[in-house]
Short mmCIF file of C-alpha atoms (C1' of nucleotides) in Angstrom, two decimals:
data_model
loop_
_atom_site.label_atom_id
_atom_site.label_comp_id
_atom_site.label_asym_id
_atom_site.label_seq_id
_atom_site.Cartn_x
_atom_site.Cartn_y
_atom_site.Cartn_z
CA UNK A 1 160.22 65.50 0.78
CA UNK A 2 156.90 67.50 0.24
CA UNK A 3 155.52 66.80 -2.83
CA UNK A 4 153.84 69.75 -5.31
CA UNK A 5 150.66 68.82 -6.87
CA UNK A 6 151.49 69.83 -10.86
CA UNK A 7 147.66 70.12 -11.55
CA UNK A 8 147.08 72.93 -8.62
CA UNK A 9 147.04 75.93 -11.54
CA UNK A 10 145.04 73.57 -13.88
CA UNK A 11 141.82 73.57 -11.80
CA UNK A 12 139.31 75.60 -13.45
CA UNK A 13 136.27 77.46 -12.45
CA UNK A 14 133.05 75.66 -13.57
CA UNK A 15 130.34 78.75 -14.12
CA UNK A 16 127.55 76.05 -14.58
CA UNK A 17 127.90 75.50 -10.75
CA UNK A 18 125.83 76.75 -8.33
CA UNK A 19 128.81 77.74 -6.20
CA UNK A 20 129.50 81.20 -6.42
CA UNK A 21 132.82 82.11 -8.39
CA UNK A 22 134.52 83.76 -5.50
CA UNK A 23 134.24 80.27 -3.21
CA UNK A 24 135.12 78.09 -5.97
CA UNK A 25 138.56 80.54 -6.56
CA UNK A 26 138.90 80.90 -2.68
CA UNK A 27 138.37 76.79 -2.53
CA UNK A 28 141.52 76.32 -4.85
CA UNK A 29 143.94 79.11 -3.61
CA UNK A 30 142.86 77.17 -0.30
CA UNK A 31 144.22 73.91 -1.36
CA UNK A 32 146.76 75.10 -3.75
CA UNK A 33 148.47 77.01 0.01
CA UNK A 34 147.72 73.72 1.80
CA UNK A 35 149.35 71.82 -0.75
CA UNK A 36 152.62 73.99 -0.17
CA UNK A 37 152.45 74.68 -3.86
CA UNK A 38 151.93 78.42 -2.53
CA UNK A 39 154.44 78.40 0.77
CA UNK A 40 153.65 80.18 3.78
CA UNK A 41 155.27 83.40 2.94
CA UNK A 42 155.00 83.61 -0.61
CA UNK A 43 153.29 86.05 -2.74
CA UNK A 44 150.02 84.95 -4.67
CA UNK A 45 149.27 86.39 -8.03
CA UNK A 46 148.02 89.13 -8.32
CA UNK A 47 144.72 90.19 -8.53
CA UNK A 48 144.47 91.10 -12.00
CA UNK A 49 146.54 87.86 -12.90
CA UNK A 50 144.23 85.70 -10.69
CA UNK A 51 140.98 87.30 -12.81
CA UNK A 52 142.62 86.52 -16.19
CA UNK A 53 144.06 83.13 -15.16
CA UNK A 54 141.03 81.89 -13.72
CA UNK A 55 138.53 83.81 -16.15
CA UNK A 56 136.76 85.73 -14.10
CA UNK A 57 135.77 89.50 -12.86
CA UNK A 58 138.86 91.44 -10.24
CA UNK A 59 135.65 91.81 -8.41
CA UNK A 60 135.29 88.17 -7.70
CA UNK A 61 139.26 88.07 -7.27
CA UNK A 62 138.58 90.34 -4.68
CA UNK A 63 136.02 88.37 -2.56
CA UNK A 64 137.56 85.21 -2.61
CA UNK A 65 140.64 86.76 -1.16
CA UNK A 66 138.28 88.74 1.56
CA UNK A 67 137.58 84.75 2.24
CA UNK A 68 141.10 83.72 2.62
CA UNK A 69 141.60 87.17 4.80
CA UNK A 70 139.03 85.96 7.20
CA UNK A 71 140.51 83.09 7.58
CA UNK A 72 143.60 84.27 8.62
CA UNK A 73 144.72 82.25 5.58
CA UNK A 74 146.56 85.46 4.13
CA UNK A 75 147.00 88.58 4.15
CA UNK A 76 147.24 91.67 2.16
CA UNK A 77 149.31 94.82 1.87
CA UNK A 78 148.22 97.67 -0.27
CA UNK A 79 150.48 97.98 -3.31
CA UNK A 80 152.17 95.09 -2.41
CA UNK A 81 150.53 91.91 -2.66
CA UNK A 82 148.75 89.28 -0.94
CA UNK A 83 150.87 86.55 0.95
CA UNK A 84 150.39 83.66 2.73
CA UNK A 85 150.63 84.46 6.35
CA UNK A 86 153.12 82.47 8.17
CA UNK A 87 151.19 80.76 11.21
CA UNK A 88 152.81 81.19 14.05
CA UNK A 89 154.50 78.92 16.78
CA UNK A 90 151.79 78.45 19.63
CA UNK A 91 153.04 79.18 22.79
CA UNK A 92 151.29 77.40 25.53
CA UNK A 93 149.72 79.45 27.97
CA UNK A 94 148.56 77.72 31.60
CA UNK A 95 145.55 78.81 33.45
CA UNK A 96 145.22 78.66 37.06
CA UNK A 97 141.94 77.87 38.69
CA UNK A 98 140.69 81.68 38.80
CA UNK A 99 141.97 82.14 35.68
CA UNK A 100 139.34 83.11 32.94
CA UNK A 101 139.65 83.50 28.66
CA UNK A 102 137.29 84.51 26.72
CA UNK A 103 137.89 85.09 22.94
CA UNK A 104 135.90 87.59 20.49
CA UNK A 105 137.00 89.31 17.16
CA UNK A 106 138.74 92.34 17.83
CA UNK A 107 137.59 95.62 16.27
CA UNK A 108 139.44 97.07 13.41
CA UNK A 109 140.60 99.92 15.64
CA UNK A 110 141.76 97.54 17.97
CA UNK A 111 143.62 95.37 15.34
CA UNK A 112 145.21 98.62 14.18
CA UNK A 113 145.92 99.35 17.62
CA UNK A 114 147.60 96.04 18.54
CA UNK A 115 148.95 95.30 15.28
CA UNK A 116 146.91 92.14 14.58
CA UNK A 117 145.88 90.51 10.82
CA UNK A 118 142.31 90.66 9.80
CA UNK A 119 141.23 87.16 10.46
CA UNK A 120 142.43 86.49 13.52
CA UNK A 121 140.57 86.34 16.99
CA UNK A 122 141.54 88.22 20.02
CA UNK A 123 142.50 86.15 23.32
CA UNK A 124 141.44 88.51 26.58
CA UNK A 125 143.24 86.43 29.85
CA UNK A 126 142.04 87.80 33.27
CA UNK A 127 144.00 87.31 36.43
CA UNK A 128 142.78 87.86 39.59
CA UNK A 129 144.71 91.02 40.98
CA UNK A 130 146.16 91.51 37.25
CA UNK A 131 145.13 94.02 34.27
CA UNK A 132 143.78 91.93 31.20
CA UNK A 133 146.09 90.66 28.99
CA UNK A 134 145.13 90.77 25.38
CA UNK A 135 147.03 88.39 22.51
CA UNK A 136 146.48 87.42 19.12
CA UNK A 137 144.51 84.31 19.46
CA UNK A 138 146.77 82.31 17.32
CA UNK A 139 150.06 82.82 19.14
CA UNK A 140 148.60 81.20 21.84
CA UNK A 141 147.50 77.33 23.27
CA UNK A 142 145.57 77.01 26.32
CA UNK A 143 145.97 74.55 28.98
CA UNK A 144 145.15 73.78 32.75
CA UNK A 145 147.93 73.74 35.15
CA UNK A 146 148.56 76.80 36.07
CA UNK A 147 149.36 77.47 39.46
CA UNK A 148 146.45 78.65 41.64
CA UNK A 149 146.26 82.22 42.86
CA UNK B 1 118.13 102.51 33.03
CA UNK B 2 120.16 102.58 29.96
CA UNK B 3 119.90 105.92 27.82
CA UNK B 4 119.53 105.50 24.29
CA UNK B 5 121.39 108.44 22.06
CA UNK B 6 118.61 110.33 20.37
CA UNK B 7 121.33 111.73 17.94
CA UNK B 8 122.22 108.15 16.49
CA UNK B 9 120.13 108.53 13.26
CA UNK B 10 121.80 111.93 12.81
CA UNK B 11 125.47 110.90 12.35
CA UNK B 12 125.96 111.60 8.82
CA UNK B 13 128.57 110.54 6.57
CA UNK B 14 131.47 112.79 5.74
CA UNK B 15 132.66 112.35 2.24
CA UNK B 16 135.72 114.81 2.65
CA UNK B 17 137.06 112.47 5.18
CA UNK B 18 139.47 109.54 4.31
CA UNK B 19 137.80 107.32 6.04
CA UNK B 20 136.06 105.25 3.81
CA UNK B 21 132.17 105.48 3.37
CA UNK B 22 131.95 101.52 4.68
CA UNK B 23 133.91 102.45 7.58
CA UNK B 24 131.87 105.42 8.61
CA UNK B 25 128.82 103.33 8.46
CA UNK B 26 130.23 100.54 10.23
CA UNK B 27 131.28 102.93 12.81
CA UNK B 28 127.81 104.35 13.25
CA UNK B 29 126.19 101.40 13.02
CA UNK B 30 128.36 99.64 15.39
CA UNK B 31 127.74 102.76 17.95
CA UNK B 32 124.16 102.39 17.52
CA UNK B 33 124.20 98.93 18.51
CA UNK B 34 126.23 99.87 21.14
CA UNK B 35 123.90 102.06 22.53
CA UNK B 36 120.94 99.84 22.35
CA UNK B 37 119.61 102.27 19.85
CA UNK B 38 119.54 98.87 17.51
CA UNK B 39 118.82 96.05 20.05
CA UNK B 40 120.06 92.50 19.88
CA UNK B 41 117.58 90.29 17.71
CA UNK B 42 116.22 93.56 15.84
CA UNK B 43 116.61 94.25 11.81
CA UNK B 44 118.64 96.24 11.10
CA UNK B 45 117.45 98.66 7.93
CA UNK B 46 117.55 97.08 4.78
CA UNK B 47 120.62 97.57 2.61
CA UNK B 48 118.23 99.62 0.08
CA UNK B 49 117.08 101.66 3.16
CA UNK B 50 120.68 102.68 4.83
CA UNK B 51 121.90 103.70 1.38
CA UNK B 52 119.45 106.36 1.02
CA UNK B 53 119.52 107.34 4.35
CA UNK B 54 122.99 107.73 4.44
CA UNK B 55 123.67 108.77 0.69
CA UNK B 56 125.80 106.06 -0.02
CA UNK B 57 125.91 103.51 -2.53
CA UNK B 58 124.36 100.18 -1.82
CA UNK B 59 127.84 98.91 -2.76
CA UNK B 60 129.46 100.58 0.24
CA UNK B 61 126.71 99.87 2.56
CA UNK B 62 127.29 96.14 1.75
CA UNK B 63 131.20 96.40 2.44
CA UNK B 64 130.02 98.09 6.01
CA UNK B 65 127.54 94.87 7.10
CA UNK B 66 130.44 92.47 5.54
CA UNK B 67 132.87 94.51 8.15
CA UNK B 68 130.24 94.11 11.18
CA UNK B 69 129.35 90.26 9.97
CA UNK B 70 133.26 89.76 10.46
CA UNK B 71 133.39 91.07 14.29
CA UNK B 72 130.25 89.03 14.73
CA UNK B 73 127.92 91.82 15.62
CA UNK B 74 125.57 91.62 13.16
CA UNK B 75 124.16 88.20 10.92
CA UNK B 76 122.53 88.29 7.46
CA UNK B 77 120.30 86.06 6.02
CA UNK B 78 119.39 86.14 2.32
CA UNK B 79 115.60 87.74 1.42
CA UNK B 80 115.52 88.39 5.31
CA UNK B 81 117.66 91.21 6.27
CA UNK B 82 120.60 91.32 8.97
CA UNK B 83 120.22 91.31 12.52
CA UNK B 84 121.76 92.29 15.22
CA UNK B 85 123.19 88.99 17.26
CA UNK B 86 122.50 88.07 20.29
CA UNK B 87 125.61 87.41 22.20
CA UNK B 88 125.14 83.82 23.88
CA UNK B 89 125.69 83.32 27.39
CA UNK B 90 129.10 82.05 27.86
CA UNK B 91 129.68 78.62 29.70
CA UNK B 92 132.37 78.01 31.68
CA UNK B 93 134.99 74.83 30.37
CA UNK B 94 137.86 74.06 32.96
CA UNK B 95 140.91 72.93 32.13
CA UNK B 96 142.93 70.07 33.56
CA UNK B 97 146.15 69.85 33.42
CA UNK B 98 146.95 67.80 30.03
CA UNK B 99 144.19 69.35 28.16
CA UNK B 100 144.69 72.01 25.27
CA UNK B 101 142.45 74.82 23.72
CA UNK B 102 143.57 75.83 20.24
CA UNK B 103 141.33 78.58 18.63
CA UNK B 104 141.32 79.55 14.95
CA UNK B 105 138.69 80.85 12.53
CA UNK B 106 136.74 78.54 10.97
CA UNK B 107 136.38 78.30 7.07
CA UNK B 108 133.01 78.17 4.82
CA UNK B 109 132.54 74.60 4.83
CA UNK B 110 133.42 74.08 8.62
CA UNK B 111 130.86 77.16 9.57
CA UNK B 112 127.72 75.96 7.30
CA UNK B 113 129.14 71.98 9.01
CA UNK B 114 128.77 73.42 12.81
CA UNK B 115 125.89 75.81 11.61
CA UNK B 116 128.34 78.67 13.41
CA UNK B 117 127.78 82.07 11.77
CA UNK B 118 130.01 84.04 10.20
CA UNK B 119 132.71 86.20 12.56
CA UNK B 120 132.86 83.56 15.30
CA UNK B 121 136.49 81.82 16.32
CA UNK B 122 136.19 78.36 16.88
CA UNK B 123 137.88 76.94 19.88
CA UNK B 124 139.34 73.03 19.13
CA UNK B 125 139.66 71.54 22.63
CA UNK B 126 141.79 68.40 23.23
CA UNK B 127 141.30 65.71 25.80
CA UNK B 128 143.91 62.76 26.18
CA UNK B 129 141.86 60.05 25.55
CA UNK B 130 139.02 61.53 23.50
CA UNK B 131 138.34 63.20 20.16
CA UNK B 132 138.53 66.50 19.43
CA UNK B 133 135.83 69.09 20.84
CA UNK B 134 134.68 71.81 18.72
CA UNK B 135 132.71 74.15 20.09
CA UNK B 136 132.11 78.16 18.78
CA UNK B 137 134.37 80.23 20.84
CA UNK B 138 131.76 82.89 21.72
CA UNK B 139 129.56 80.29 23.55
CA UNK B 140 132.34 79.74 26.24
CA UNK B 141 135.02 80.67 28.51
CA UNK B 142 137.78 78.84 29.50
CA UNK B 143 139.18 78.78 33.49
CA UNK B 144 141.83 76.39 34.48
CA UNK B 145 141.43 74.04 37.60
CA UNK B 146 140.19 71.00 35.88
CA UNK B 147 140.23 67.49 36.64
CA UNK B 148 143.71 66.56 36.01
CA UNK B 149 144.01 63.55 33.77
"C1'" DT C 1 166.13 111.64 -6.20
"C1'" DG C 2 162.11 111.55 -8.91
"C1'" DA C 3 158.97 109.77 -12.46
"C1'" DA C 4 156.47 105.90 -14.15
"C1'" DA C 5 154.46 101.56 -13.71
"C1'" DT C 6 152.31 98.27 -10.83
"C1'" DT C 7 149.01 96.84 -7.42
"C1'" DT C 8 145.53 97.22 -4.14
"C1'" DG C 9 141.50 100.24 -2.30
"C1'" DT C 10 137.36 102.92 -2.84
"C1'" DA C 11 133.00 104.07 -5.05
"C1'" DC C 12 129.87 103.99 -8.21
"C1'" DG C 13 126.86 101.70 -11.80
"C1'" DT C 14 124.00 97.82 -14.14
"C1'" DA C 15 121.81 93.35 -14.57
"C1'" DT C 16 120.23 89.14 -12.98
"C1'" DG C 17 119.55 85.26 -9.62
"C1'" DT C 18 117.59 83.38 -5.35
"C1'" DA C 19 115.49 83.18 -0.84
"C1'" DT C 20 112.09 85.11 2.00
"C1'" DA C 21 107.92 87.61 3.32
"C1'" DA D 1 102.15 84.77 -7.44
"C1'" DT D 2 104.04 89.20 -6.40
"C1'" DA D 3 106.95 92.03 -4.06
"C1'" DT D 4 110.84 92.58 -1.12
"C1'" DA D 5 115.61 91.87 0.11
"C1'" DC D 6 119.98 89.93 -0.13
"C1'" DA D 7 123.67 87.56 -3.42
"C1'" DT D 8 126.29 87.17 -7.47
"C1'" DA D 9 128.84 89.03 -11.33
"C1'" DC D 10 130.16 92.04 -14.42
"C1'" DG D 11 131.71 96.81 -15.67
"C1'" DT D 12 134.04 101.70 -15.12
"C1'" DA D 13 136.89 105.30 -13.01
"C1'" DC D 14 139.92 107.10 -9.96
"C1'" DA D 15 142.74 107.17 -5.47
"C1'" DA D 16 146.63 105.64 -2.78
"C1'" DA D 17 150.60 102.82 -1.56
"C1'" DT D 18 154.38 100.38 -3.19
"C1'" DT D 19 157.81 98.97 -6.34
"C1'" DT D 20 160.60 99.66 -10.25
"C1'" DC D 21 163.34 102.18 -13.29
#
DNA sequence: TGAAATTTGTACGTATGTATA
DNA sequence: ATATACATACGTACAAATTTC
């Protein structure tokens, strides 16, 4: 049994720190998802209820959830919400000894293109006598192994 | 010899389009880049400086360097200005056969930790046997054919 | 089906703080 | 020490997508 921290909503924002607002709100949302007390899947406040709650500016609602976007922590839907983006299972991926990956941060016209969340890095695989293949870095684990061309 | 587009500075902004203004100037900056119009380790104008040249607000020029810090093309430092990066040299890790690369974006305290900047993956490599290696994922590549365990 | 409310996105403005040149 | 340049933080207004009624 996973336990729910009951102070998670209780953390405050201390304006006398020299943290900027929008990390100290990104900080908790953070922990508050880690915690599970905001599941993978769920829908956080929203942005004006996040300002009042937490006593600060949209604006700086705004940016901390730009954070958690970059993260690949969640992501958000115009009209909709913001939700916690389900991580996905890893498959594992072998390379073979001519094998190369490199990984980079895709474009936005290449997330649009590919259908890929803000925050999340781009895997390019090259085989030797095959096109690139380009994933979604986080579907993916990388291992040796593979069998040699 | 590489040409360098003598119409860069001339791309103007189109406010009847919906693209946003931040995306435009992303765009053009990211072209200009491209083109080695705005070589890697020069400043880039200051924010003050592209709003006026462009006729945009400084607002929306800031939103357009936060979208190129994210791909990792350009990095800003505070009173400085932002630059265009340098893309390191890659070196090459291999593989063996029980080893596992797992890349995912780092967060705040993690990049200012590594000193990594802002818009670089970070790959998490895993050796039987030894701790975890975390490296920035733009410094290497990854090839299978390594030393099998 | 359509209208209204909700929610996020864009774009601008001001003021002040902080690091660098 | 001054000026420059980026960072934070607030505000307003309206646009656009979604959800709700």
């Amino acid at each position: 049994m996973r336990l729910v921290c009951p102070y998670a909503a209780r953390v405050e924002i201390n304006r006398r720190s020299y943290v900027p607002l929008h990390i100290q709100l990104a900080d908790i949302l953070r922990r508050r998802i880690r915690a599970g007390d905001l599941a993978a899947g769920s829908t956080l406040p929203t942005e004006h209820q996040l300002a009042t709650t937490y006593g600060i500016s949209r604006d700086s609602v705004r940016k901390a959830l730009a954070v958690l976007r970059s993260e690949g922590v969640v992501m958000t839907t115009r009209g909709e919400g913001t939700r916690v983006r389900a991580v996905p299972e890893r498959r594992r991926i072998a390379l073979g000894p001519g094998d190369e990956v490199v990984i980079r941060m895709p474009t936005p016209e290449e997330r649009a293109e590919i259908g890929i969340d803000e925050g999340v890095p781009l895997a390019v695989i090259s085989r030797p006598g095959e096109p690139d293949e380009i994933v979604p870095a986080d579907e993916v684990k990388f291992t040796g192994g593979g069998a040699p061309q």
